[in-house]
Amino acid sequence: MAWRASLSRSVKEIRVLFCQSSPASAAAREFVKKNYGDIKARNPALPFLVRECSGVQPQLWARYDMGVERCVNLDGLTEAQIDKKLEELAKAGESLKTK
């Protein structure tokens, strides 16, 4: 998880959207509960936004330089898979910087 320490170098903002009560959002809620503190401790200046909305499908958004955004649907994923998706979004941000 060394990539977490450099997250703020490749991503300008992280947003997690989920429903407060739906089973589809359960893993996203647990991911935020277990990982928010670690991510913020390693990247204190990185905006990590948590948005709850009734009935919404769980999503993970990453905003990069120049307003470029990428979204991943989290429906049906486990906490470990969500962590992997966040890592992939961070790596995608690194590749955007080289262009």
Short mmCIF file of N, CA and C in Angstrom, two decimals:
data_model
loop_
_atom_site.label_atom_id
_atom_site.label_comp_id
_atom_site.label_asym_id
_atom_site.label_seq_id
_atom_site.Cartn_x
_atom_site.Cartn_y
_atom_site.Cartn_z
N MET A 1 0.81 -1.20 0.00
CA MET A 1 0.00 0.00 0.00
C MET A 1 0.85 1.26 0.00
N ALA A 2 2.06 1.15 -0.49
CA ALA A 2 2.93 2.32 -0.58
C ALA A 2 2.35 3.36 -1.53
N TRP A 3 1.55 2.92 -2.48
CA TRP A 3 0.94 3.85 -3.43
C TRP A 3 0.05 4.87 -2.73
N ARG A 4 -0.49 4.52 -1.58
CA ARG A 4 -1.37 5.45 -0.86
C ARG A 4 -0.64 6.72 -0.44
N ALA A 5 0.64 6.60 -0.10
CA ALA A 5 1.40 7.76 0.35
C ALA A 5 1.62 8.77 -0.78
N SER A 6 1.60 8.30 -2.02
CA SER A 6 1.81 9.21 -3.15
C SER A 6 0.51 9.53 -3.89
N LEU A 7 -0.59 9.21 -3.29
CA LEU A 7 -1.90 9.42 -3.92
C LEU A 7 -2.12 10.87 -4.31
N SER A 8 -1.75 11.80 -3.44
CA SER A 8 -2.01 13.21 -3.72
C SER A 8 -1.13 13.76 -4.85
N ARG A 9 -0.12 13.02 -5.26
CA ARG A 9 0.71 13.46 -6.39
C ARG A 9 0.03 13.18 -7.73
N SER A 10 -0.85 12.18 -7.76
CA SER A 10 -1.48 11.81 -9.02
C SER A 10 -2.96 12.16 -9.10
N VAL A 11 -3.59 12.36 -7.94
CA VAL A 11 -5.03 12.63 -7.89
C VAL A 11 -5.25 13.95 -7.15
N LYS A 12 -6.13 14.77 -7.67
CA LYS A 12 -6.44 16.07 -7.03
C LYS A 12 -7.61 15.98 -6.06
N GLU A 13 -8.49 14.98 -6.26
CA GLU A 13 -9.65 14.83 -5.39
C GLU A 13 -10.20 13.42 -5.54
N ILE A 14 -10.68 12.87 -4.44
CA ILE A 14 -11.36 11.57 -4.44
C ILE A 14 -12.77 11.79 -3.91
N ARG A 15 -13.75 11.20 -4.59
CA ARG A 15 -15.14 11.25 -4.12
C ARG A 15 -15.69 9.83 -4.09
N VAL A 16 -16.34 9.50 -2.99
CA VAL A 16 -17.02 8.21 -2.88
C VAL A 16 -18.50 8.51 -2.68
N LEU A 17 -19.33 7.95 -3.55
CA LEU A 17 -20.78 8.12 -3.46
C LEU A 17 -21.39 6.79 -3.11
N PHE A 18 -22.33 6.80 -2.17
CA PHE A 18 -23.04 5.57 -1.83
C PHE A 18 -24.34 5.88 -1.12
N CYS A 19 -25.20 4.86 -1.07
CA CYS A 19 -26.47 4.95 -0.35
C CYS A 19 -26.21 4.56 1.11
N GLN A 20 -26.89 5.24 2.02
CA GLN A 20 -26.69 4.98 3.45
C GLN A 20 -27.20 3.62 3.88
N SER A 21 -28.14 3.03 3.13
CA SER A 21 -28.78 1.81 3.62
C SER A 21 -28.83 0.64 2.64
N SER A 22 -28.53 0.85 1.38
CA SER A 22 -28.69 -0.24 0.41
C SER A 22 -27.59 -1.29 0.55
N PRO A 23 -27.95 -2.55 0.34
CA PRO A 23 -26.94 -3.63 0.39
C PRO A 23 -25.86 -3.45 -0.68
N ALA A 24 -26.20 -2.87 -1.82
CA ALA A 24 -25.22 -2.66 -2.89
C ALA A 24 -24.09 -1.73 -2.46
N SER A 25 -24.37 -0.84 -1.51
CA SER A 25 -23.37 0.12 -1.04
C SER A 25 -22.65 -0.32 0.22
N ALA A 26 -22.95 -1.50 0.73
CA ALA A 26 -22.37 -1.94 2.01
C ALA A 26 -20.84 -1.98 1.97
N ALA A 27 -20.26 -2.51 0.92
CA ALA A 27 -18.80 -2.59 0.84
C ALA A 27 -18.17 -1.20 0.73
N ALA A 28 -18.82 -0.30 0.02
CA ALA A 28 -18.31 1.07 -0.10
C ALA A 28 -18.34 1.77 1.26
N ARG A 29 -19.41 1.57 2.01
CA ARG A 29 -19.49 2.17 3.35
C ARG A 29 -18.38 1.63 4.25
N GLU A 30 -18.17 0.32 4.21
CA GLU A 30 -17.11 -0.29 5.03
C GLU A 30 -15.73 0.17 4.59
N PHE A 31 -15.54 0.30 3.28
CA PHE A 31 -14.25 0.78 2.77
C PHE A 31 -13.93 2.15 3.33
N VAL A 32 -14.91 3.05 3.28
CA VAL A 32 -14.69 4.40 3.81
C VAL A 32 -14.43 4.34 5.31
N LYS A 33 -15.22 3.56 6.02
CA LYS A 33 -15.07 3.46 7.48
C LYS A 33 -13.67 2.97 7.86
N LYS A 34 -13.15 2.00 7.13
CA LYS A 34 -11.87 1.39 7.49
C LYS A 34 -10.64 2.10 6.90
N ASN A 35 -10.81 2.83 5.80
CA ASN A 35 -9.65 3.36 5.07
C ASN A 35 -9.54 4.87 5.03
N TYR A 36 -10.61 5.58 5.35
CA TYR A 36 -10.58 7.05 5.28
C TYR A 36 -9.44 7.62 6.12
N GLY A 37 -9.33 7.18 7.36
CA GLY A 37 -8.32 7.71 8.27
C GLY A 37 -6.91 7.51 7.76
N ASP A 38 -6.61 6.33 7.24
CA ASP A 38 -5.27 6.04 6.72
C ASP A 38 -4.96 6.90 5.50
N ILE A 39 -5.90 7.00 4.58
CA ILE A 39 -5.68 7.79 3.36
C ILE A 39 -5.48 9.26 3.72
N LYS A 40 -6.29 9.79 4.61
CA LYS A 40 -6.15 11.20 5.01
C LYS A 40 -4.86 11.43 5.80
N ALA A 41 -4.45 10.47 6.62
CA ALA A 41 -3.20 10.62 7.38
C ALA A 41 -2.00 10.69 6.43
N ARG A 42 -2.04 9.92 5.36
CA ARG A 42 -0.94 9.90 4.40
C ARG A 42 -1.01 11.05 3.40
N ASN A 43 -2.21 11.61 3.21
CA ASN A 43 -2.43 12.68 2.23
C ASN A 43 -3.32 13.76 2.84
N PRO A 44 -2.83 14.49 3.84
CA PRO A 44 -3.71 15.41 4.57
C PRO A 44 -4.31 16.54 3.73
N ALA A 45 -3.65 16.93 2.65
CA ALA A 45 -4.18 18.02 1.83
C ALA A 45 -5.10 17.54 0.71
N LEU A 46 -5.20 16.24 0.53
CA LEU A 46 -6.04 15.68 -0.54
C LEU A 46 -7.50 15.70 -0.13
N PRO A 47 -8.35 16.36 -0.92
CA PRO A 47 -9.78 16.30 -0.62
C PRO A 47 -10.31 14.88 -0.84
N PHE A 48 -10.88 14.30 0.21
CA PHE A 48 -11.48 12.97 0.16
C PHE A 48 -12.93 13.16 0.57
N LEU A 49 -13.81 13.24 -0.41
CA LEU A 49 -15.20 13.59 -0.16
C LEU A 49 -16.07 12.34 -0.11
N VAL A 50 -16.93 12.28 0.88
CA VAL A 50 -17.86 11.17 1.04
C VAL A 50 -19.26 11.74 0.86
N ARG A 51 -19.97 11.21 -0.13
CA ARG A 51 -21.30 11.71 -0.45
C ARG A 51 -22.31 10.58 -0.29
N GLU A 52 -23.27 10.79 0.60
CA GLU A 52 -24.33 9.82 0.81
C GLU A 52 -25.60 10.35 0.15
N CYS A 53 -26.27 9.47 -0.59
CA CYS A 53 -27.50 9.86 -1.26
C CYS A 53 -28.39 8.63 -1.37
N SER A 54 -29.61 8.74 -0.94
CA SER A 54 -30.52 7.62 -0.94
C SER A 54 -30.74 7.08 -2.35
N GLY A 55 -30.52 5.78 -2.51
CA GLY A 55 -30.79 5.11 -3.77
C GLY A 55 -29.68 5.18 -4.81
N VAL A 56 -28.60 5.88 -4.56
CA VAL A 56 -27.54 6.02 -5.56
C VAL A 56 -26.70 4.74 -5.62
N GLN A 57 -26.21 4.41 -6.80
CA GLN A 57 -25.29 3.29 -6.97
C GLN A 57 -23.93 3.70 -6.43
N PRO A 58 -23.21 2.82 -5.75
CA PRO A 58 -21.90 3.18 -5.21
C PRO A 58 -20.90 3.47 -6.34
N GLN A 59 -20.19 4.58 -6.19
CA GLN A 59 -19.24 5.01 -7.22
C GLN A 59 -17.99 5.59 -6.55
N LEU A 60 -16.88 5.48 -7.26
CA LEU A 60 -15.63 6.07 -6.83
C LEU A 60 -15.17 6.99 -7.96
N TRP A 61 -14.96 8.26 -7.63
CA TRP A 61 -14.54 9.26 -8.61
C TRP A 61 -13.15 9.75 -8.24
N ALA A 62 -12.35 9.99 -9.27
CA ALA A 62 -11.04 10.61 -9.09
C ALA A 62 -10.97 11.80 -10.04
N ARG A 63 -10.53 12.94 -9.50
CA ARG A 63 -10.32 14.13 -10.34
C ARG A 63 -8.83 14.36 -10.45
N TYR A 64 -8.39 14.61 -11.67
CA TYR A 64 -6.98 14.81 -11.97
C TYR A 64 -6.74 16.26 -12.39
N ASP A 65 -5.54 16.54 -12.85
CA ASP A 65 -5.22 17.87 -13.38
C ASP A 65 -6.14 18.22 -14.54
N MET A 66 -6.31 19.50 -14.74
CA MET A 66 -7.10 20.03 -15.86
C MET A 66 -8.57 19.60 -15.81
N GLY A 67 -9.08 19.21 -14.65
CA GLY A 67 -10.48 18.87 -14.50
C GLY A 67 -10.88 17.52 -15.05
N VAL A 68 -9.93 16.70 -15.45
CA VAL A 68 -10.23 15.36 -15.96
C VAL A 68 -10.73 14.50 -14.81
N GLU A 69 -11.83 13.79 -15.02
CA GLU A 69 -12.39 12.93 -13.99
C GLU A 69 -12.61 11.52 -14.54
N ARG A 70 -12.46 10.55 -13.65
CA ARG A 70 -12.73 9.16 -13.99
C ARG A 70 -13.62 8.59 -12.90
N CYS A 71 -14.53 7.70 -13.31
CA CYS A 71 -15.48 7.11 -12.38
C CYS A 71 -15.43 5.59 -12.49
N VAL A 72 -15.58 4.93 -11.34
CA VAL A 72 -15.65 3.47 -11.29
C VAL A 72 -16.91 3.11 -10.51
N ASN A 73 -17.71 2.21 -11.09
CA ASN A 73 -18.90 1.71 -10.40
C ASN A 73 -18.45 0.66 -9.39
N LEU A 74 -18.90 0.79 -8.14
CA LEU A 74 -18.48 -0.12 -7.07
C LEU A 74 -19.51 -1.18 -6.73
N ASP A 75 -20.61 -1.21 -7.44
CA ASP A 75 -21.69 -2.16 -7.15
C ASP A 75 -21.18 -3.59 -7.26
N GLY A 76 -21.33 -4.36 -6.20
CA GLY A 76 -20.94 -5.76 -6.20
C GLY A 76 -19.48 -6.03 -5.88
N LEU A 77 -18.70 -4.97 -5.64
CA LEU A 77 -17.28 -5.16 -5.33
C LEU A 77 -17.07 -5.32 -3.82
N THR A 78 -16.00 -6.02 -3.47
CA THR A 78 -15.62 -6.16 -2.07
C THR A 78 -14.74 -4.98 -1.67
N GLU A 79 -14.43 -4.88 -0.38
CA GLU A 79 -13.54 -3.81 0.09
C GLU A 79 -12.18 -3.90 -0.59
N ALA A 80 -11.65 -5.10 -0.71
CA ALA A 80 -10.34 -5.29 -1.34
C ALA A 80 -10.38 -4.87 -2.81
N GLN A 81 -11.47 -5.18 -3.48
CA GLN A 81 -11.60 -4.79 -4.88
C GLN A 81 -11.72 -3.28 -5.02
N ILE A 82 -12.40 -2.64 -4.08
CA ILE A 82 -12.52 -1.18 -4.10
C ILE A 82 -11.14 -0.55 -3.90
N ASP A 83 -10.36 -1.11 -2.98
CA ASP A 83 -9.00 -0.62 -2.76
C ASP A 83 -8.18 -0.75 -4.04
N LYS A 84 -8.32 -1.86 -4.74
CA LYS A 84 -7.61 -2.07 -6.00
C LYS A 84 -8.06 -1.06 -7.06
N LYS A 85 -9.35 -0.75 -7.10
CA LYS A 85 -9.86 0.24 -8.06
C LYS A 85 -9.27 1.62 -7.76
N LEU A 86 -9.15 1.97 -6.48
CA LEU A 86 -8.55 3.24 -6.12
C LEU A 86 -7.09 3.28 -6.55
N GLU A 87 -6.38 2.18 -6.37
CA GLU A 87 -4.98 2.10 -6.82
C GLU A 87 -4.90 2.28 -8.33
N GLU A 88 -5.81 1.66 -9.07
CA GLU A 88 -5.83 1.79 -10.53
C GLU A 88 -6.09 3.24 -10.94
N LEU A 89 -7.01 3.92 -10.24
CA LEU A 89 -7.27 5.32 -10.54
C LEU A 89 -6.05 6.18 -10.26
N ALA A 90 -5.33 5.86 -9.20
CA ALA A 90 -4.10 6.61 -8.88
C ALA A 90 -3.06 6.40 -9.97
N LYS A 91 -2.91 5.17 -10.43
CA LYS A 91 -1.94 4.89 -11.51
C LYS A 91 -2.35 5.55 -12.81
N ALA A 92 -3.66 5.64 -13.05
CA ALA A 92 -4.14 6.33 -14.25
C ALA A 92 -3.77 7.81 -14.18
N GLY A 93 -3.81 8.39 -12.99
CA GLY A 93 -3.41 9.78 -12.82
C GLY A 93 -1.93 9.98 -13.13
N GLU A 94 -1.10 9.02 -12.77
CA GLU A 94 0.33 9.10 -13.09
C GLU A 94 0.53 9.11 -14.59
N SER A 95 -0.21 8.27 -15.32
CA SER A 95 -0.05 8.22 -16.77
C SER A 95 -0.57 9.49 -17.44
N LEU A 96 -1.55 10.16 -16.84
CA LEU A 96 -2.05 11.43 -17.38
C LEU A 96 -0.99 12.52 -17.26
N LYS A 97 -0.18 12.47 -16.21
CA LYS A 97 0.85 13.49 -16.01
C LYS A 97 1.95 13.43 -17.05
N THR A 98 2.19 12.25 -17.60
CA THR A 98 3.28 12.10 -18.56
C THR A 98 2.88 12.54 -19.96
N LYS A 99 1.63 12.81 -20.17
CA LYS A 99 1.17 13.21 -21.52
C LYS A 99 1.34 14.69 -21.72
#
